[in-house]
Amino acid sequence: MDSSNPNSVLIFEDYNSPLIDLLSSLAEEEKVVLVGHSAGGVSLTHAIHMFGKKIDLAIYVGAKMLLSGFRTQQDIIDAVPDLSEFGKNIYDLEFGMGRDQPPTSTVIKMEFRQEIIYQISPLEDCSLASMLVKPGPVRAVQGAQFVEGEEVDEIKRMYIKTMHNRMLKPTQQDAMIKRWASSDVFVAESDHSPNFSAPFELFNLLHKACNLHARV
């Protein structure tokens, strides 16, 4: 678990440097399967642009899948959580650059986490996960913008929709899939956290995705 202060991570390239460093260290002929969940989808797309030749398969799990990052208002509509139905004061915000600047990190308040993130996950998993949740560097993630790589559409991508996801609603996932079509789309009956709410289904879908790719 990265111990960096999220308020000091202001640029997406800094946020994603652990993944990029890993990919850059791979041998020339070595390839990997990458899985990105939630905001991890932005990291996955960045990796595709930077090191597409080293990625054998990219799997987005209820993840933000934006070809060029956050460049347009439509990108924000499709990939930023709309939690207005739960009220206006559901985030703990931190302003590392001062109150006159946009927040540098954010996290959903403890009392809302079960209802929004883990609503069909086992209570014991929800309780433990809620204690481990850390603020995310929202300024860095939402500042991500990519220049399209030459071979970006040659990288095989698969998407696993999380059908009861309140952080990234199915309609948002559908919109991103429509804008940047993936090779295959699977469906998981999970909340935002399929590793808790549907772990066996998630494992089976990941296994299926890899097997389908291996046959191509």
XYZ file of C-alpha atoms in Angstrom:
216
model
C 0.000 0.000 0.000
C 1.458 3.339 -1.082
C 2.037 5.653 1.868
C 2.389 8.859 -0.174
C 0.454 11.872 1.052
C -2.363 12.264 -1.531
C -2.258 16.038 -1.097
C 1.304 16.082 -2.398
C 0.430 14.097 -5.543
C -0.847 16.737 -7.947
C 0.152 15.352 -11.350
C -1.269 12.133 -12.762
C 2.107 10.965 -14.066
C 3.422 11.065 -10.483
C 0.382 9.153 -9.230
C 0.805 6.443 -11.856
C 4.598 6.191 -11.704
C 4.661 2.847 -9.790
C 2.800 1.120 -12.641
C 4.795 2.855 -15.370
C 8.068 2.020 -13.600
C 7.018 -1.631 -13.409
C 6.175 -1.811 -17.100
C 9.375 -0.055 -18.104
C 11.385 -2.664 -16.179
C 9.931 -5.613 -18.101
C 12.080 -7.452 -20.591
C 11.479 -6.541 -24.232
C 9.623 -9.777 -24.989
C 7.680 -9.908 -21.706
C 3.945 -9.102 -21.672
C 1.398 -8.773 -18.882
C -2.351 -8.842 -18.280
C -3.456 -5.684 -16.447
C -6.691 -5.296 -14.476
C -7.977 -1.864 -13.479
C -10.875 -1.159 -11.088
C -12.666 2.161 -10.567
C -10.135 5.020 -10.915
C -7.562 2.339 -11.704
C -9.035 2.358 -15.191
C -7.354 5.717 -15.782
C -4.029 4.172 -14.783
C -4.701 1.278 -17.126
C -5.416 3.577 -20.077
C -2.255 5.551 -19.372
C -0.287 2.298 -19.433
C -1.867 1.345 -22.768
C -0.738 4.650 -24.265
C 2.763 4.397 -22.829
C 3.573 0.686 -23.049
C 0.955 -0.890 -25.301
C 3.402 -3.423 -26.710
C 3.951 -4.852 -23.231
C 0.248 -5.344 -22.468
C -1.234 -8.627 -23.631
C -4.731 -7.875 -22.320
C -6.343 -4.967 -20.444
C -9.398 -5.689 -18.284
C -11.527 -2.857 -16.892
C -13.650 -3.822 -13.868
C -16.337 -1.211 -13.216
C -13.606 1.220 -14.200
C -13.186 4.615 -15.805
C -12.379 3.881 -19.453
C -11.592 7.158 -21.209
C -9.437 7.082 -24.332
C -7.920 10.533 -23.764
C -8.482 10.992 -20.030
C -10.501 13.912 -18.684
C -10.523 16.294 -21.635
C -14.201 17.134 -22.125
C -17.360 17.751 -20.138
C -18.648 14.419 -21.440
C -15.665 12.669 -19.859
C -16.659 14.146 -16.506
C -20.307 13.141 -16.955
C -19.352 9.582 -17.863
C -16.619 8.932 -15.306
C -17.059 11.129 -12.222
C -19.397 9.737 -9.535
C -22.817 11.388 -9.343
C -23.820 10.854 -5.723
C -26.300 13.718 -5.469
C -29.059 11.313 -4.435
C -27.229 10.739 -1.147
C -26.980 14.421 -0.232
C -24.472 17.216 -0.617
C -22.112 16.582 2.289
C -20.857 13.057 1.724
C -17.149 13.717 1.096
C -14.265 14.622 3.359
C -12.243 17.048 1.250
C -8.687 18.234 1.767
C -7.252 21.380 0.214
C -3.507 20.903 0.026
C -3.096 23.957 -2.221
C -5.337 26.198 -0.139
C -9.069 26.756 0.202
C -9.103 28.983 -2.865
C -8.010 26.029 -5.032
C -9.863 22.805 -5.980
C -9.530 19.933 -3.476
C -6.391 17.837 -3.728
C -7.831 14.705 -2.130
C -11.209 13.283 -1.240
C -12.788 10.308 0.471
C -16.394 9.339 1.160
C -17.306 9.899 4.781
C -17.352 6.809 6.964
C -21.108 6.913 7.593
C -21.873 6.731 3.850
C -19.435 4.025 2.789
C -21.615 0.982 3.331
C -24.590 2.540 1.542
C -22.583 3.767 -1.451
C -19.566 1.484 -1.877
C -20.440 -1.834 -0.211
C -24.240 -2.023 -0.172
C -24.423 -5.738 -1.086
C -21.042 -6.773 0.315
C -20.785 -8.845 3.520
C -20.905 -6.622 6.594
C -17.590 -7.893 7.961
C -15.817 -7.063 4.687
C -17.460 -3.661 4.587
C -16.381 -2.872 8.147
C -12.753 -3.817 7.548
C -12.541 -2.134 4.149
C -14.088 1.077 5.493
C -11.322 1.323 8.074
C -8.649 0.911 5.393
C -10.023 3.386 2.851
C -7.637 6.285 2.257
C -8.245 9.658 0.611
C -7.553 9.600 -3.109
C -5.579 12.269 -5.016
C -8.593 13.555 -6.918
C -6.767 16.519 -8.430
C -4.160 14.243 -10.001
C -6.642 11.669 -11.313
C -9.099 14.153 -12.787
C -6.193 16.047 -14.337
C -5.182 13.017 -16.407
C -5.012 13.751 -20.133
C -3.407 11.479 -22.702
C -1.977 11.847 -26.170
C -3.143 8.831 -28.142
C -0.451 6.244 -28.768
C 0.088 4.830 -32.241
C -1.092 1.309 -31.402
C -3.634 2.017 -28.676
C -6.566 0.395 -30.486
C -4.537 -2.717 -31.223
C -4.442 -3.605 -27.518
C -7.198 -6.048 -26.628
C -9.497 -4.648 -23.946
C -12.330 -6.283 -22.041
C -14.860 -4.656 -19.707
C -16.628 -6.197 -16.706
C -19.717 -4.168 -15.830
C -20.645 -3.954 -12.151
C -24.415 -3.802 -12.277
C -25.179 -2.452 -8.784
C -22.341 0.052 -8.701
C -23.390 3.344 -7.112
C -19.994 5.010 -7.545
C -19.879 4.420 -11.299
C -23.410 3.696 -12.406
C -24.167 1.114 -15.127
C -25.375 3.924 -17.403
C -21.989 5.610 -17.060
C -20.194 2.353 -17.766
C -22.368 1.821 -20.848
C -21.584 5.331 -22.082
C -17.837 4.752 -21.855
C -18.104 1.351 -23.548
C -20.117 2.944 -26.368
C -17.542 5.708 -26.856
C -14.521 3.394 -26.823
C -15.734 -0.082 -27.692
C -13.949 -2.988 -26.026
C -13.502 -6.468 -27.476
C -15.886 -8.143 -25.021
C -18.228 -6.999 -22.261
C -19.129 -9.167 -19.267
C -21.592 -8.530 -16.458
C -21.087 -8.994 -12.711
C -23.980 -8.713 -10.252
C -21.887 -6.707 -7.828
C -21.723 -3.365 -6.106
C -18.724 -1.054 -6.477
C -16.544 -3.699 -4.811
C -16.879 -7.014 -6.696
C -13.971 -8.494 -4.758
C -16.295 -8.437 -1.729
C -19.826 -8.640 -3.139
C -19.190 -11.167 -5.934
C -15.667 -12.609 -5.518
C -16.303 -15.970 -7.188
C -18.164 -14.366 -10.080
C -15.319 -11.878 -10.508
C -12.721 -14.657 -10.514
C -14.697 -16.661 -13.066
C -15.091 -13.647 -15.351
C -11.394 -12.797 -15.170
C -10.573 -16.432 -15.933
C -13.040 -16.429 -18.827
C -11.615 -13.209 -20.243
C -8.078 -14.577 -20.196
C -9.158 -17.871 -21.757
C -11.050 -16.118 -24.550
C -8.044 -13.964 -25.279
C -5.719 -16.971 -25.294
C -7.815 -18.608 -28.040
C -7.614 -15.613 -30.364
